[in-house]
Every structure is written in C-alpha cells, then in structure tokens.
XYZ file of C-alpha atoms in Angstrom:
182
model
C 41.173 20.900 -5.422
C 39.084 20.840 -8.816
C 38.051 17.281 -8.023
C 36.792 18.020 -4.654
C 34.846 21.201 -5.682
C 33.337 18.976 -8.618
C 32.057 16.436 -5.997
C 30.622 19.299 -4.051
C 28.644 20.415 -7.038
C 27.410 16.900 -8.063
C 26.490 16.240 -4.305
C 24.644 19.573 -4.094
C 22.838 18.869 -7.370
C 21.956 15.348 -6.225
C 20.508 16.648 -2.869
C 18.591 19.308 -4.768
C 17.184 16.647 -7.179
C 16.208 14.392 -4.130
C 14.527 17.412 -2.408
C 12.780 18.328 -5.582
C 11.557 14.858 -6.128
C 9.953 14.927 -2.795
C 7.960 17.907 -4.068
C 6.873 16.372 -7.246
C 4.858 13.147 -7.692
C 1.618 11.963 -6.307
C 0.569 13.071 -2.700
C -2.484 11.381 -1.192
C -4.015 12.342 2.004
C -6.875 9.942 3.020
C -9.107 10.519 5.980
C -10.922 7.278 6.702
C -13.530 6.809 9.445
C -15.122 3.476 9.982
C -17.444 1.929 12.476
C -18.244 -1.816 12.975
C -21.809 -2.107 14.355
C -22.767 -5.915 14.070
C -20.532 -7.167 11.136
C -18.351 -9.827 12.460
C -15.106 -11.511 11.102
C -16.431 -14.338 8.769
C -19.776 -12.770 8.103
C -19.019 -11.652 4.599
C -17.440 -15.133 3.714
C -20.499 -16.978 5.179
C -23.266 -14.652 3.655
C -21.668 -12.890 0.644
C -22.165 -9.187 -0.296
C -24.506 -7.737 -2.892
C -24.204 -4.217 -4.398
C -27.031 -1.811 -4.598
C -27.192 1.418 -6.723
C -24.772 3.903 -5.281
C -26.338 7.084 -4.116
C -23.316 9.212 -3.138
C -23.281 12.604 -4.953
C -19.949 12.612 -6.905
C -20.909 15.307 -9.314
C -20.702 12.448 -11.851
C -23.953 10.631 -11.182
C -23.834 9.056 -14.522
C -20.952 7.033 -13.181
C -22.789 5.104 -10.514
C -22.582 1.780 -12.261
C -18.736 2.333 -12.733
C -18.356 3.165 -9.111
C -20.381 0.049 -8.056
C -18.331 -2.081 -10.599
C -14.962 -0.714 -9.213
C -15.966 -1.515 -5.661
C -16.951 -4.989 -6.651
C -13.847 -5.635 -8.517
C -11.672 -4.528 -5.603
C -13.655 -6.674 -3.180
C -13.336 -9.764 -5.333
C -9.461 -9.241 -5.671
C -8.843 -8.459 -2.001
C -11.337 -11.014 -0.596
C -11.650 -13.878 -2.923
C -13.345 -16.072 -0.193
C -16.355 -13.633 -0.346
C -19.309 -14.254 -2.797
C -19.680 -11.001 -4.455
C -22.885 -10.024 -6.389
C -22.068 -6.937 -8.613
C -24.584 -4.312 -9.148
C -25.546 -5.403 -12.701
C -26.386 -8.926 -11.291
C -28.336 -7.452 -8.439
C -30.306 -5.317 -10.721
C -31.013 -8.079 -13.127
C -32.230 -10.419 -10.128
C -34.549 -7.506 -8.975
C -36.030 -7.078 -12.543
C -36.300 -10.716 -13.066
C -38.226 -11.258 -9.830
C -40.730 -8.518 -10.718
C -39.988 -5.907 -8.039
C -38.182 -3.202 -9.994
C -40.829 -0.613 -8.885
C -40.422 -1.532 -5.280
C -36.502 -1.213 -5.749
C -36.884 2.226 -7.356
C -38.943 3.432 -4.422
C -36.528 1.871 -1.834
C -33.679 3.690 -3.644
C -35.607 7.045 -3.791
C -36.618 6.662 -0.125
C -32.953 6.074 0.883
C -31.947 9.290 -1.079
C -34.447 11.242 1.208
C -34.085 9.349 4.452
C -30.892 7.437 4.513
C -33.108 4.253 5.262
C -33.266 1.080 3.219
C -36.768 -0.598 3.871
C -36.270 -4.031 5.514
C -38.837 -5.903 3.505
C -37.191 -4.712 0.192
C -33.754 -5.582 1.429
C -35.117 -9.078 2.192
C -36.545 -9.479 -1.217
C -33.395 -8.420 -2.948
C -31.469 -10.889 -0.713
C -33.596 -13.679 -1.626
C -33.262 -12.678 -5.375
C -29.492 -12.596 -5.205
C -28.818 -15.223 -2.666
C -26.517 -12.813 -0.559
C -26.778 -10.462 2.383
C -26.737 -6.898 1.249
C -24.054 -4.679 2.467
C -22.027 -1.560 1.883
C -22.810 1.042 3.934
C -23.046 -2.244 5.056
C -26.662 -3.250 5.707
C -27.702 -6.556 6.991
C -30.759 -8.011 5.222
C -31.743 -10.242 7.999
C -32.920 -7.624 10.265
C -32.671 -4.305 8.192
C -29.882 -2.738 10.301
C -26.633 -1.206 9.388
C -23.935 -3.630 10.143
C -20.879 -1.520 9.028
C -20.194 1.828 7.805
C -17.109 3.851 6.720
C -16.460 7.085 5.044
C -13.283 8.324 3.268
C -12.344 11.719 2.247
C -9.464 11.497 -0.208
C -7.418 14.503 -1.197
C -5.278 13.534 -4.222
C -2.708 15.943 -5.583
C 0.181 15.753 -7.695
C 2.737 17.830 -9.741
C 3.761 16.524 -13.100
C 5.473 17.549 -16.269
C 3.047 15.747 -18.358
C -0.620 16.189 -18.615
C -2.004 13.166 -16.865
C -5.586 13.528 -15.780
C -6.855 12.600 -12.352
C -9.693 10.160 -13.302
C -12.741 8.839 -11.305
C -11.603 5.330 -11.476
C -8.348 6.194 -10.101
C -9.827 8.016 -7.219
C -12.664 5.507 -6.567
C -10.311 2.570 -6.963
C -8.166 3.946 -4.056
C -10.937 4.655 -1.854
C -12.282 1.139 -2.578
C -8.970 -0.365 -1.576
C -8.782 1.582 1.693
C -12.291 0.693 2.661
C -12.288 -2.852 1.648
C -8.953 -3.293 3.778
C -10.892 -2.115 6.858
C -13.727 -4.805 6.553
C -13.749 -7.433 9.281
C-alpha cells in the first residue's frame, strides 16, 4: 500500500511539473501578413538584394544599422544563392558615387510619404549592382514588389534575469519574414 501511494505522489508531482513547465519558458505569438505583388521565385537569385537605411520606428532608432545587419545576415544564411548587399556596403557605394545628398533626401521623403523615388533607386542599384528590396522595392520600375509586416508578442517566465534584447526579437522577425519570400 505504501508503494502504491508513493507512486501516486510521484506521478502527481511529475504531472504538476509538466503542467508548470508549460506555463514557464518562452511564448512567442507572431502575426505575419505578407503580400507578393510582382516578385517571382528566382528574382532574388537573379538580381540580388540591397539594403537601404531602415525607417521603422522601434523606439531605438540608433539601432538602424543593427536591424539592417541582422536582416542581411539572416537572408545570407537562409538564402545563400542570393547576392546580398548589406546596408554598410550600400551606403559606401552611394557615398563613393557622389549621391549622398540625394540618398538622404530620398530617405527623408520616404519617411514622409512611404515612397522611394524611382530615379534614386536606379542610381543606388547601379552603384551596388543589385535590385533594391525589402519592403521589397523593384529598382527597374520603382514599384513595390513584395511586402510583409510582422507583429511579434514575445513573453517568457524565467527564474533568472535574462533580458529580451532587440537582436533576439529582430532575428526572429527576420527569420519569419525571409522564410516567406518567393
């Protein structure tokens, strides 16, 4: 009788631990919406992708380069056949070719209007040797070829103090978004 009662207590303790473990740990609730407009399978492999200065308001605008770098790294890892021009290389090409002022105006105009001027996209494309994407814009005709948004609710319970960092959240969003590209 004692053995049987002990097994019940161990069984109940094990079940309690399993149920409790289900409440602890990381819980991620992504909401991803994406729309393919004109980007076709093989386009990225054929033409490459270049990153422009990010403009999303994260509350940590000083992290713009880090956000762009994280997306470029994830894209290079997940899609090795795609030529990726990271933000630093794009900015270098823009500066070397003498149209930094035009790039700055294009970026400011984008913040106000959501529009990237076609002529400037073509200039950046010539300087970097790739089509520019990620909203995704097509530098050949100045149109949006693909777009996606993701809202990510990230929560976790832990007994240790582990901060939720911007790279962790951006990395997860980048992986989800890159996985949806044609």
